[in-house]
PDB file of N, CA and C in Angstrom:
ATOM      1  N   MET D   1     -19.739 -43.762 -49.925  1.00  0.00           N
ATOM      2  CA  MET D   1     -19.587 -45.166 -49.608  1.00  0.00           C
ATOM      3  C   MET D   1     -20.730 -45.603 -48.722  1.00  0.00           C
ATOM      4  N   ASP D   2     -21.092 -46.847 -48.899  1.00  0.00           N
ATOM      5  CA  ASP D   2     -22.189 -47.404 -48.125  1.00  0.00           C
ATOM      6  C   ASP D   2     -21.621 -48.305 -47.029  1.00  0.00           C
ATOM      7  N   PHE D   3     -21.799 -47.887 -45.791  1.00  0.00           N
ATOM      8  CA  PHE D   3     -21.314 -48.666 -44.656  1.00  0.00           C
ATOM      9  C   PHE D   3     -22.466 -49.343 -43.922  1.00  0.00           C
ATOM     10  N   SER D   4     -23.604 -49.479 -44.567  1.00  0.00           N
ATOM     11  CA  SER D   4     -24.779 -50.013 -43.886  1.00  0.00           C
ATOM     12  C   SER D   4     -24.593 -51.470 -43.462  1.00  0.00           C
ATOM     13  N   ASN D   5     -23.688 -52.186 -44.108  1.00  0.00           N
ATOM     14  CA  ASN D   5     -23.445 -53.581 -43.722  1.00  0.00           C
ATOM     15  C   ASN D   5     -22.512 -53.693 -42.518  1.00  0.00           C
ATOM     16  N   PHE D   6     -21.909 -52.574 -42.113  1.00  0.00           N
ATOM     17  CA  PHE D   6     -20.987 -52.568 -40.983  1.00  0.00           C
ATOM     18  C   PHE D   6     -21.748 -52.319 -39.687  1.00  0.00           C
ATOM     19  N   ASN D   7     -21.193 -52.828 -38.587  1.00  0.00           N
ATOM     20  CA  ASN D   7     -21.783 -52.512 -37.285  1.00  0.00           C
ATOM     21  C   ASN D   7     -21.351 -51.103 -36.887  1.00  0.00           C
ATOM     22  N   GLY D   8     -21.857 -50.620 -35.784  1.00  0.00           N
ATOM     23  CA  GLY D   8     -21.592 -49.246 -35.343  1.00  0.00           C
ATOM     24  C   GLY D   8     -20.120 -48.939 -35.157  1.00  0.00           C
ATOM     25  N   ALA D   9     -19.394 -49.866 -34.550  1.00  0.00           N
ATOM     26  CA  ALA D   9     -17.957 -49.642 -34.318  1.00  0.00           C
ATOM     27  C   ALA D   9     -17.197 -49.588 -35.634  1.00  0.00           C
ATOM     28  N   GLU D  10     -17.545 -50.470 -36.558  1.00  0.00           N
ATOM     29  CA  GLU D  10     -16.880 -50.483 -37.868  1.00  0.00           C
ATOM     30  C   GLU D  10     -17.194 -49.204 -38.649  1.00  0.00           C
ATOM     31  N   GLN D  11     -18.439 -48.750 -38.568  1.00  0.00           N
ATOM     32  CA  GLN D  11     -18.818 -47.507 -39.242  1.00  0.00           C
ATOM     33  C   GLN D  11     -18.037 -46.325 -38.680  1.00  0.00           C
ATOM     34  N   ALA D  12     -17.921 -46.258 -37.359  1.00  0.00           N
ATOM     35  CA  ALA D  12     -17.176 -45.173 -36.721  1.00  0.00           C
ATOM     36  C   ALA D  12     -15.713 -45.220 -37.123  1.00  0.00           C
ATOM     37  N   HIS D  13     -15.144 -46.414 -37.178  1.00  0.00           N
ATOM     38  CA  HIS D  13     -13.744 -46.569 -37.584  1.00  0.00           C
ATOM     39  C   HIS D  13     -13.546 -46.110 -39.024  1.00  0.00           C
ATOM     40  N   MET D  14     -14.414 -46.533 -39.910  1.00  0.00           N
ATOM     41  CA  MET D  14     -14.294 -46.147 -41.323  1.00  0.00           C
ATOM     42  C   MET D  14     -14.459 -44.636 -41.491  1.00  0.00           C
ATOM     43  N   THR D  15     -15.358 -44.043 -40.734  1.00  0.00           N
ATOM     44  CA  THR D  15     -15.550 -42.591 -40.793  1.00  0.00           C
ATOM     45  C   THR D  15     -14.272 -41.880 -40.358  1.00  0.00           C
ATOM     46  N   LYS D  16     -13.624 -42.365 -39.306  1.00  0.00           N
ATOM     47  CA  LYS D  16     -12.369 -41.773 -38.840  1.00  0.00           C
ATOM     48  C   LYS D  16     -11.268 -41.921 -39.895  1.00  0.00           C
ATOM     49  N   VAL D  17     -11.207 -43.075 -40.531  1.00  0.00           N
ATOM     50  CA  VAL D  17     -10.200 -43.315 -41.566  1.00  0.00           C
ATOM     51  C   VAL D  17     -10.405 -42.343 -42.730  1.00  0.00           C
ATOM     52  N   ILE D  18     -11.641 -42.168 -43.146  1.00  0.00           N
ATOM     53  CA  ILE D  18     -11.949 -41.255 -44.257  1.00  0.00           C
ATOM     54  C   ILE D  18     -11.621 -39.819 -43.875  1.00  0.00           C
ATOM     55  N   GLU D  19     -11.999 -39.404 -42.661  1.00  0.00           N
ATOM     56  CA  GLU D  19     -11.706 -38.042 -42.212  1.00  0.00           C
ATOM     57  C   GLU D  19     -10.205 -37.791 -42.153  1.00  0.00           C
ATOM     58  N   LYS D  20      -9.456 -38.776 -41.684  1.00  0.00           N
ATOM     59  CA  LYS D  20      -7.999 -38.642 -41.625  1.00  0.00           C
ATOM     60  C   LYS D  20      -7.425 -38.500 -43.032  1.00  0.00           C
ATOM     61  N   ARG D  21      -7.921 -39.295 -43.951  1.00  0.00           N
ATOM     62  CA  ARG D  21      -7.441 -39.233 -45.340  1.00  0.00           C
ATOM     63  C   ARG D  21      -7.772 -37.873 -45.969  1.00  0.00           C
ATOM     64  N   GLN D  22      -8.967 -37.368 -45.703  1.00  0.00           N
ATOM     65  CA  GLN D  22      -9.355 -36.059 -46.231  1.00  0.00           C
ATOM     66  C   GLN D  22      -8.455 -34.959 -45.681  1.00  0.00           C
ATOM     67  N   MET D  23      -8.102 -35.035 -44.411  1.00  0.00           N
ATOM     68  CA  MET D  23      -7.206 -34.047 -43.820  1.00  0.00           C
ATOM     69  C   MET D  23      -5.823 -34.143 -44.450  1.00  0.00           C
ATOM     70  N   GLN D  24      -5.331 -35.353 -44.652  1.00  0.00           N
ATOM     71  CA  GLN D  24      -4.031 -35.538 -45.307  1.00  0.00           C
ATOM     72  C   GLN D  24      -4.048 -34.958 -46.721  1.00  0.00           C
ATOM     73  N   ASP D  25      -5.121 -35.203 -47.450  1.00  0.00           N
ATOM     74  CA  ASP D  25      -5.247 -34.669 -48.811  1.00  0.00           C
ATOM     75  C   ASP D  25      -5.265 -33.144 -48.805  1.00  0.00           C
ATOM     76  N   PHE D  26      -5.999 -32.564 -47.855  1.00  0.00           N
ATOM     77  CA  PHE D  26      -6.053 -31.103 -47.750  1.00  0.00           C
ATOM     78  C   PHE D  26      -4.675 -30.534 -47.436  1.00  0.00           C
ATOM     79  N   LEU D  27      -3.973 -31.130 -46.482  1.00  0.00           N
ATOM     80  CA  LEU D  27      -2.653 -30.636 -46.106  1.00  0.00           C
ATOM     81  C   LEU D  27      -1.657 -30.773 -47.254  1.00  0.00           C
ATOM     82  N   ARG D  28      -1.765 -31.852 -48.018  1.00  0.00           N
ATOM     83  CA  ARG D  28      -0.907 -32.030 -49.186  1.00  0.00           C
ATOM     84  C   ARG D  28      -1.200 -30.949 -50.228  1.00  0.00           C
ATOM     85  N   LEU D  29      -2.471 -30.678 -50.467  1.00  0.00           N
ATOM     86  CA  LEU D  29      -2.857 -29.636 -51.411  1.00  0.00           C
ATOM     87  C   LEU D  29      -2.329 -28.280 -50.962  1.00  0.00           C
ATOM     88  N   TYR D  30      -2.496 -27.956 -49.684  1.00  0.00           N
ATOM     89  CA  TYR D  30      -2.035 -26.684 -49.134  1.00  0.00           C
ATOM     90  C   TYR D  30      -0.511 -26.566 -49.251  1.00  0.00           C
ATOM     91  N   SER D  31       0.179 -27.627 -48.912  1.00  0.00           N
ATOM     92  CA  SER D  31       1.638 -27.620 -48.983  1.00  0.00           C
ATOM     93  C   SER D  31       2.122 -27.419 -50.420  1.00  0.00           C
ATOM     94  N   ASN D  32       1.491 -28.103 -51.355  1.00  0.00           N
ATOM     95  CA  ASN D  32       1.850 -27.940 -52.769  1.00  0.00           C
ATOM     96  C   ASN D  32       1.588 -26.514 -53.244  1.00  0.00           C
ATOM     97  N   LEU D  33       0.478 -25.948 -52.801  1.00  0.00           N
ATOM     98  CA  LEU D  33       0.136 -24.574 -53.164  1.00  0.00           C
ATOM     99  C   LEU D  33       1.195 -23.603 -52.654  1.00  0.00           C
ATOM    100  N   VAL D  34       1.542 -23.716 -51.389  1.00  0.00           N
ATOM    101  CA  VAL D  34       2.537 -22.823 -50.792  1.00  0.00           C
ATOM    102  C   VAL D  34       3.878 -22.960 -51.512  1.00  0.00           C
ATOM    103  N   GLU D  35       4.306 -24.178 -51.721  1.00  0.00           N
ATOM    104  CA  GLU D  35       5.603 -24.401 -52.369  1.00  0.00           C
ATOM    105  C   GLU D  35       5.631 -23.853 -53.788  1.00  0.00           C
ATOM    106  N   LYS D  36       4.592 -24.156 -54.564  1.00  0.00           N
ATOM    107  CA  LYS D  36       4.559 -23.710 -55.953  1.00  0.00           C
ATOM    108  C   LYS D  36       4.531 -22.183 -56.047  1.00  0.00           C
ATOM    109  N   CYS D  37       3.652 -21.559 -55.304  1.00  0.00           N
ATOM    110  CA  CYS D  37       3.521 -20.102 -55.394  1.00  0.00           C
ATOM    111  C   CYS D  37       4.748 -19.389 -54.821  1.00  0.00           C
ATOM    112  N   PHE D  38       5.318 -19.911 -53.751  1.00  0.00           N
ATOM    113  CA  PHE D  38       6.526 -19.298 -53.192  1.00  0.00           C
ATOM    114  C   PHE D  38       7.668 -19.385 -54.201  1.00  0.00           C
ATOM    115  N   ASN D  39       7.882 -20.566 -54.753  1.00  0.00           N
ATOM    116  CA  ASN D  39       8.992 -20.748 -55.700  1.00  0.00           C
ATOM    117  C   ASN D  39       8.800 -19.930 -56.965  1.00  0.00           C
ATOM    118  N   THR D  40       7.560 -19.747 -57.382  1.00  0.00           N
ATOM    119  CA  THR D  40       7.276 -18.987 -58.604  1.00  0.00           C
ATOM    120  C   THR D  40       7.358 -17.483 -58.365  1.00  0.00           C
ATOM    121  N   CYS D  41       6.880 -17.014 -57.229  1.00  0.00           N
ATOM    122  CA  CYS D  41       6.665 -15.579 -57.035  1.00  0.00           C
ATOM    123  C   CYS D  41       7.690 -14.867 -56.146  1.00  0.00           C
ATOM    124  N   CYS D  42       8.273 -15.552 -55.229  1.00  0.00           N
ATOM    125  CA  CYS D  42       9.154 -14.892 -54.251  1.00  0.00           C
ATOM    126  C   CYS D  42      10.611 -15.077 -54.657  1.00  0.00           C
ATOM    127  N   ASN D  43      11.202 -13.990 -55.140  1.00  0.00           N
ATOM    128  CA  ASN D  43      12.585 -14.114 -55.585  1.00  0.00           C
ATOM    129  C   ASN D  43      13.460 -12.936 -55.149  1.00  0.00           C
ATOM    130  N   ASP D  44      12.893 -12.033 -54.373  1.00  0.00           N
ATOM    131  CA  ASP D  44      13.678 -10.899 -53.856  1.00  0.00           C
ATOM    132  C   ASP D  44      13.715 -11.008 -52.337  1.00  0.00           C
ATOM    133  N   PHE D  45      14.863 -11.407 -51.815  1.00  0.00           N
ATOM    134  CA  PHE D  45      14.984 -11.630 -50.382  1.00  0.00           C
ATOM    135  C   PHE D  45      15.732 -10.498 -49.677  1.00  0.00           C
ATOM    136  N   THR D  46      15.720  -9.321 -50.285  1.00  0.00           N
ATOM    137  CA  THR D  46      16.401  -8.175 -49.675  1.00  0.00           C
ATOM    138  C   THR D  46      15.509  -7.457 -48.666  1.00  0.00           C
ATOM    139  N   SER D  47      14.234  -7.844 -48.588  1.00  0.00           N
ATOM    140  CA  SER D  47      13.289  -7.210 -47.675  1.00  0.00           C
ATOM    141  C   SER D  47      12.442  -8.278 -47.000  1.00  0.00           C
ATOM    142  N   LYS D  48      11.982  -7.980 -45.783  1.00  0.00           N
ATOM    143  CA  LYS D  48      11.093  -8.916 -45.089  1.00  0.00           C
ATOM    144  C   LYS D  48       9.704  -8.940 -45.725  1.00  0.00           C
ATOM    145  N   ALA D  49       9.294  -7.799 -46.260  1.00  0.00           N
ATOM    146  CA  ALA D  49       7.946  -7.673 -46.819  1.00  0.00           C
ATOM    147  C   ALA D  49       7.944  -8.091 -48.289  1.00  0.00           C
ATOM    148  N   LEU D  50       6.756  -8.534 -48.734  1.00  0.00           N
ATOM    149  CA  LEU D  50       6.581  -8.851 -50.147  1.00  0.00           C
ATOM    150  C   LEU D  50       6.463  -7.550 -50.940  1.00  0.00           C
ATOM    151  N   SER D  51       7.025  -7.545 -52.124  1.00  0.00           N
ATOM    152  CA  SER D  51       6.813  -6.400 -53.008  1.00  0.00           C
ATOM    153  C   SER D  51       5.396  -6.496 -53.573  1.00  0.00           C
ATOM    154  N   SER D  52       4.902  -5.423 -54.118  1.00  0.00           N
ATOM    155  CA  SER D  52       3.548  -5.456 -54.688  1.00  0.00           C
ATOM    156  C   SER D  52       3.492  -6.444 -55.856  1.00  0.00           C
ATOM    157  N   LYS D  53       4.577  -6.547 -56.603  1.00  0.00           N
ATOM    158  CA  LYS D  53       4.641  -7.504 -57.716  1.00  0.00           C
ATOM    159  C   LYS D  53       4.558  -8.943 -57.191  1.00  0.00           C
ATOM    160  N   GLU D  54       5.301  -9.239 -56.128  1.00  0.00           N
ATOM    161  CA  GLU D  54       5.264 -10.577 -55.533  1.00  0.00           C
ATOM    162  C   GLU D  54       3.880 -10.882 -54.966  1.00  0.00           C
ATOM    163  N   GLU D  55       3.299  -9.889 -54.297  1.00  0.00           N
ATOM    164  CA  GLU D  55       1.974 -10.093 -53.706  1.00  0.00           C
ATOM    165  C   GLU D  55       0.925 -10.376 -54.775  1.00  0.00           C
ATOM    166  N   THR D  56       0.968  -9.630 -55.858  1.00  0.00           N
ATOM    167  CA  THR D  56       0.036  -9.856 -56.968  1.00  0.00           C
ATOM    168  C   THR D  56       0.252 -11.234 -57.570  1.00  0.00           C
ATOM    169  N   CYS D  57       1.508 -11.605 -57.740  1.00  0.00           N
ATOM    170  CA  CYS D  57       1.841 -12.925 -58.281  1.00  0.00           C
ATOM    171  C   CYS D  57       1.279 -14.033 -57.396  1.00  0.00           C
ATOM    172  N   ILE D  58       1.457 -13.890 -56.078  1.00  0.00           N
ATOM    173  CA  ILE D  58       0.969 -14.906 -55.142  1.00  0.00           C
ATOM    174  C   ILE D  58      -0.556 -14.999 -55.185  1.00  0.00           C
ATOM    175  N   MET D  59      -1.229 -13.862 -55.245  1.00  0.00           N
ATOM    176  CA  MET D  59      -2.702 -13.875 -55.326  1.00  0.00           C
ATOM    177  C   MET D  59      -3.159 -14.582 -56.601  1.00  0.00           C
ATOM    178  N   ASN D  60      -2.533 -14.263 -57.720  1.00  0.00           N
ATOM    179  CA  ASN D  60      -2.899 -14.901 -58.992  1.00  0.00           C
ATOM    180  C   ASN D  60      -2.579 -16.393 -58.982  1.00  0.00           C
ATOM    181  N   CYS D  61      -1.415 -16.739 -58.453  1.00  0.00           N
ATOM    182  CA  CYS D  61      -1.003 -18.136 -58.370  1.00  0.00           C
ATOM    183  C   CYS D  61      -1.981 -18.939 -57.512  1.00  0.00           C
ATOM    184  N   THR D  62      -2.327 -18.390 -56.365  1.00  0.00           N
ATOM    185  CA  THR D  62      -3.249 -19.060 -55.450  1.00  0.00           C
ATOM    186  C   THR D  62      -4.608 -19.260 -56.101  1.00  0.00           C
ATOM    187  N   GLU D  63      -5.121 -18.210 -56.714  1.00  0.00           N
ATOM    188  CA  GLU D  63      -6.432 -18.291 -57.371  1.00  0.00           C
ATOM    189  C   GLU D  63      -6.421 -19.341 -58.480  1.00  0.00           C
ATOM    190  N   LYS D  64      -5.367 -19.337 -59.279  1.00  0.00           N
ATOM    191  CA  LYS D  64      -5.258 -20.290 -60.379  1.00  0.00           C
ATOM    192  C   LYS D  64      -5.157 -21.723 -59.853  1.00  0.00           C
ATOM    193  N   PHE D  65      -4.365 -21.913 -58.809  1.00  0.00           N
ATOM    194  CA  PHE D  65      -4.178 -23.239 -58.226  1.00  0.00           C
ATOM    195  C   PHE D  65      -5.496 -23.773 -57.667  1.00  0.00           C
ATOM    196  N   ILE D  66      -6.238 -22.929 -56.969  1.00  0.00           N
ATOM    197  CA  ILE D  66      -7.514 -23.352 -56.378  1.00  0.00           C
ATOM    198  C   ILE D  66      -8.537 -23.660 -57.475  1.00  0.00           C
ATOM    199  N   LYS D  67      -8.609 -22.813 -58.495  1.00  0.00           N
ATOM    200  CA  LYS D  67      -9.539 -23.079 -59.604  1.00  0.00           C
ATOM    201  C   LYS D  67      -9.188 -24.387 -60.298  1.00  0.00           C
ATOM    202  N   HIS D  68      -7.897 -24.620 -60.485  1.00  0.00           N
ATOM    203  CA  HIS D  68      -7.457 -25.873 -61.106  1.00  0.00           C
ATOM    204  C   HIS D  68      -7.877 -27.070 -60.246  1.00  0.00           C
ATOM    205  N   SER D  69      -7.640 -26.979 -58.945  1.00  0.00           N
ATOM    206  CA  SER D  69      -7.992 -28.076 -58.041  1.00  0.00           C
ATOM    207  C   SER D  69      -9.497 -28.326 -58.036  1.00  0.00           C
ATOM    208  N   GLU D  70     -10.294 -27.264 -58.062  1.00  0.00           N
ATOM    209  CA  GLU D  70     -11.751 -27.410 -58.114  1.00  0.00           C
ATOM    210  C   GLU D  70     -12.176 -28.092 -59.408  1.00  0.00           C
ATOM    211  N   ARG D  71     -11.556 -27.694 -60.514  1.00  0.00           N
ATOM    212  CA  ARG D  71     -11.905 -28.285 -61.809  1.00  0.00           C
ATOM    213  C   ARG D  71     -11.529 -29.754 -61.858  1.00  0.00           C
ATOM    214  N   VAL D  72     -10.362 -30.091 -61.348  1.00  0.00           N
ATOM    215  CA  VAL D  72      -9.936 -31.489 -61.319  1.00  0.00           C
ATOM    216  C   VAL D  72     -10.896 -32.302 -60.455  1.00  0.00           C
ATOM    217  N   GLY D  73     -11.286 -31.763 -59.303  1.00  0.00           N
ATOM    218  CA  GLY D  73     -12.236 -32.446 -58.432  1.00  0.00           C
ATOM    219  C   GLY D  73     -13.585 -32.650 -59.097  1.00  0.00           C
ATOM    220  N   ALA D  74     -14.061 -31.623 -59.803  1.00  0.00           N
ATOM    221  CA  ALA D  74     -15.343 -31.728 -60.501  1.00  0.00           C
ATOM    222  C   ALA D  74     -15.260 -32.769 -61.608  1.00  0.00           C
ATOM    223  N   ARG D  75     -14.157 -32.765 -62.340  1.00  0.00           N
ATOM    224  CA  ARG D  75     -13.983 -33.738 -63.422  1.00  0.00           C
ATOM    225  C   ARG D  75     -13.903 -35.154 -62.866  1.00  0.00           C
ATOM    226  N   PHE D  76     -13.220 -35.313 -61.744  1.00  0.00           N
ATOM    227  CA  PHE D  76     -13.148 -36.618 -61.093  1.00  0.00           C
ATOM    228  C   PHE D  76     -14.547 -37.086 -60.691  1.00  0.00           C
ATOM    229  N   ALA D  77     -15.350 -36.184 -60.133  1.00  0.00           N
ATOM    230  CA  ALA D  77     -16.715 -36.538 -59.724  1.00  0.00           C
ATOM    231  C   ALA D  77     -17.553 -36.932 -60.940  1.00  0.00           C
ATOM    232  N   GLU D  78     -17.384 -36.216 -62.055  1.00  0.00           N
ATOM    233  CA  GLU D  78     -18.103 -36.548 -63.292  1.00  0.00           C
ATOM    234  C   GLU D  78     -17.725 -37.944 -63.774  1.00  0.00           C
ATOM    235  N   GLN D  79     -16.416 -38.222 -63.793  1.00  0.00           N
ATOM    236  CA  GLN D  79     -15.934 -39.534 -64.227  1.00  0.00           C
ATOM    237  C   GLN D  79     -16.440 -40.630 -63.304  1.00  0.00           C
ATOM    238  N   ASN D  80     -16.419 -40.359 -62.003  1.00  0.00           N
ATOM    239  CA  ASN D  80     -16.870 -41.347 -61.026  1.00  0.00           C
ATOM    240  C   ASN D  80     -18.356 -41.641 -61.214  1.00  0.00           C
ATOM    241  N   ALA D  81     -19.149 -40.591 -61.420  1.00  0.00           N
ATOM    242  CA  ALA D  81     -20.591 -40.785 -61.637  1.00  0.00           C
ATOM    243  C   ALA D  81     -20.831 -41.565 -62.928  1.00  0.00           C
ATOM    244  N   GLU D  82     -20.072 -41.257 -63.962  1.00  0.00           N
ATOM    245  CA  GLU D  82     -20.206 -41.969 -65.240  1.00  0.00           C
ATOM    246  C   GLU D  82     -19.850 -43.452 -65.067  1.00  0.00           C
ATOM    247  N   ASN D  83     -18.782 -43.721 -64.339  1.00  0.00           N
ATOM    248  CA  ASN D  83     -18.374 -45.106 -64.087  1.00  0.00           C
ATOM    249  C   ASN D  83     -19.416 -45.849 -63.266  1.00  0.00           C
ATOM    250  N   MET D  84     -20.016 -45.167 -62.282  1.00  0.00           N
ATOM    251  CA  MET D  84     -21.057 -45.798 -61.463  1.00  0.00           C
ATOM    252  C   MET D  84     -22.280 -46.130 -62.311  1.00  0.00           C
ATOM    253  N   ASN D  85     -22.644 -45.226 -63.217  1.00  0.00           N
ATOM    254  CA  ASN D  85     -23.793 -45.468 -64.092  1.00  0.00           C
ATOM    255  C   ASN D  85     -23.528 -46.612 -65.057  1.00  0.00           C
ATOM    256  N   GLN D  86     -22.317 -46.706 -65.565  1.00  0.00           N
ATOM    257  CA  GLN D  86     -21.969 -47.792 -66.476  1.00  0.00           C
ATOM    258  C   GLN D  86     -21.947 -49.123 -65.746  1.00  0.00           C
ATOM    259  N   GLY D  87     -21.491 -49.106 -64.518  1.00  0.00           N
ATOM    260  CA  GLY D  87     -21.428 -50.324 -63.719  1.00  0.00           C
ATOM    261  C   GLY D  87     -22.804 -50.810 -63.305  1.00  0.00           C
ATOM    262  N   GLY D  88     -23.732 -49.876 -63.143  1.00  0.00           N
ATOM    263  CA  GLY D  88     -25.090 -50.220 -62.718  1.00  0.00           C
ATOM    264  C   GLY D  88     -25.996 -50.647 -63.844  1.00  0.00           C
ATOM    265  N   SER D  89     -25.577 -50.400 -65.085  1.00  0.00           N
ATOM    266  CA  SER D  89     -26.427 -50.729 -66.257  1.00  0.00           C
ATOM    267  C   SER D  89     -26.343 -52.175 -66.622  1.00  0.00           C
TER     268      SER D  89
END
């Protein structure tokens, strides 16, 4: 985003708003990851420790979730760049 038309105080405010939103997005992503992987992988509550099967499941779930999120982010950036180019033409 271009904040060059804003004064210093407005730029600082907008930067804080964006940083807050990014933190909220990160926390939402993390929370969704924990919930999804826990619900999918953890189903034996007879022990405090994770079984090797549960641990492997959680590692795979986490890796898959992060790769998916990265791909969605990359695709969003591609679409955004394409839209910006179409708008500028």
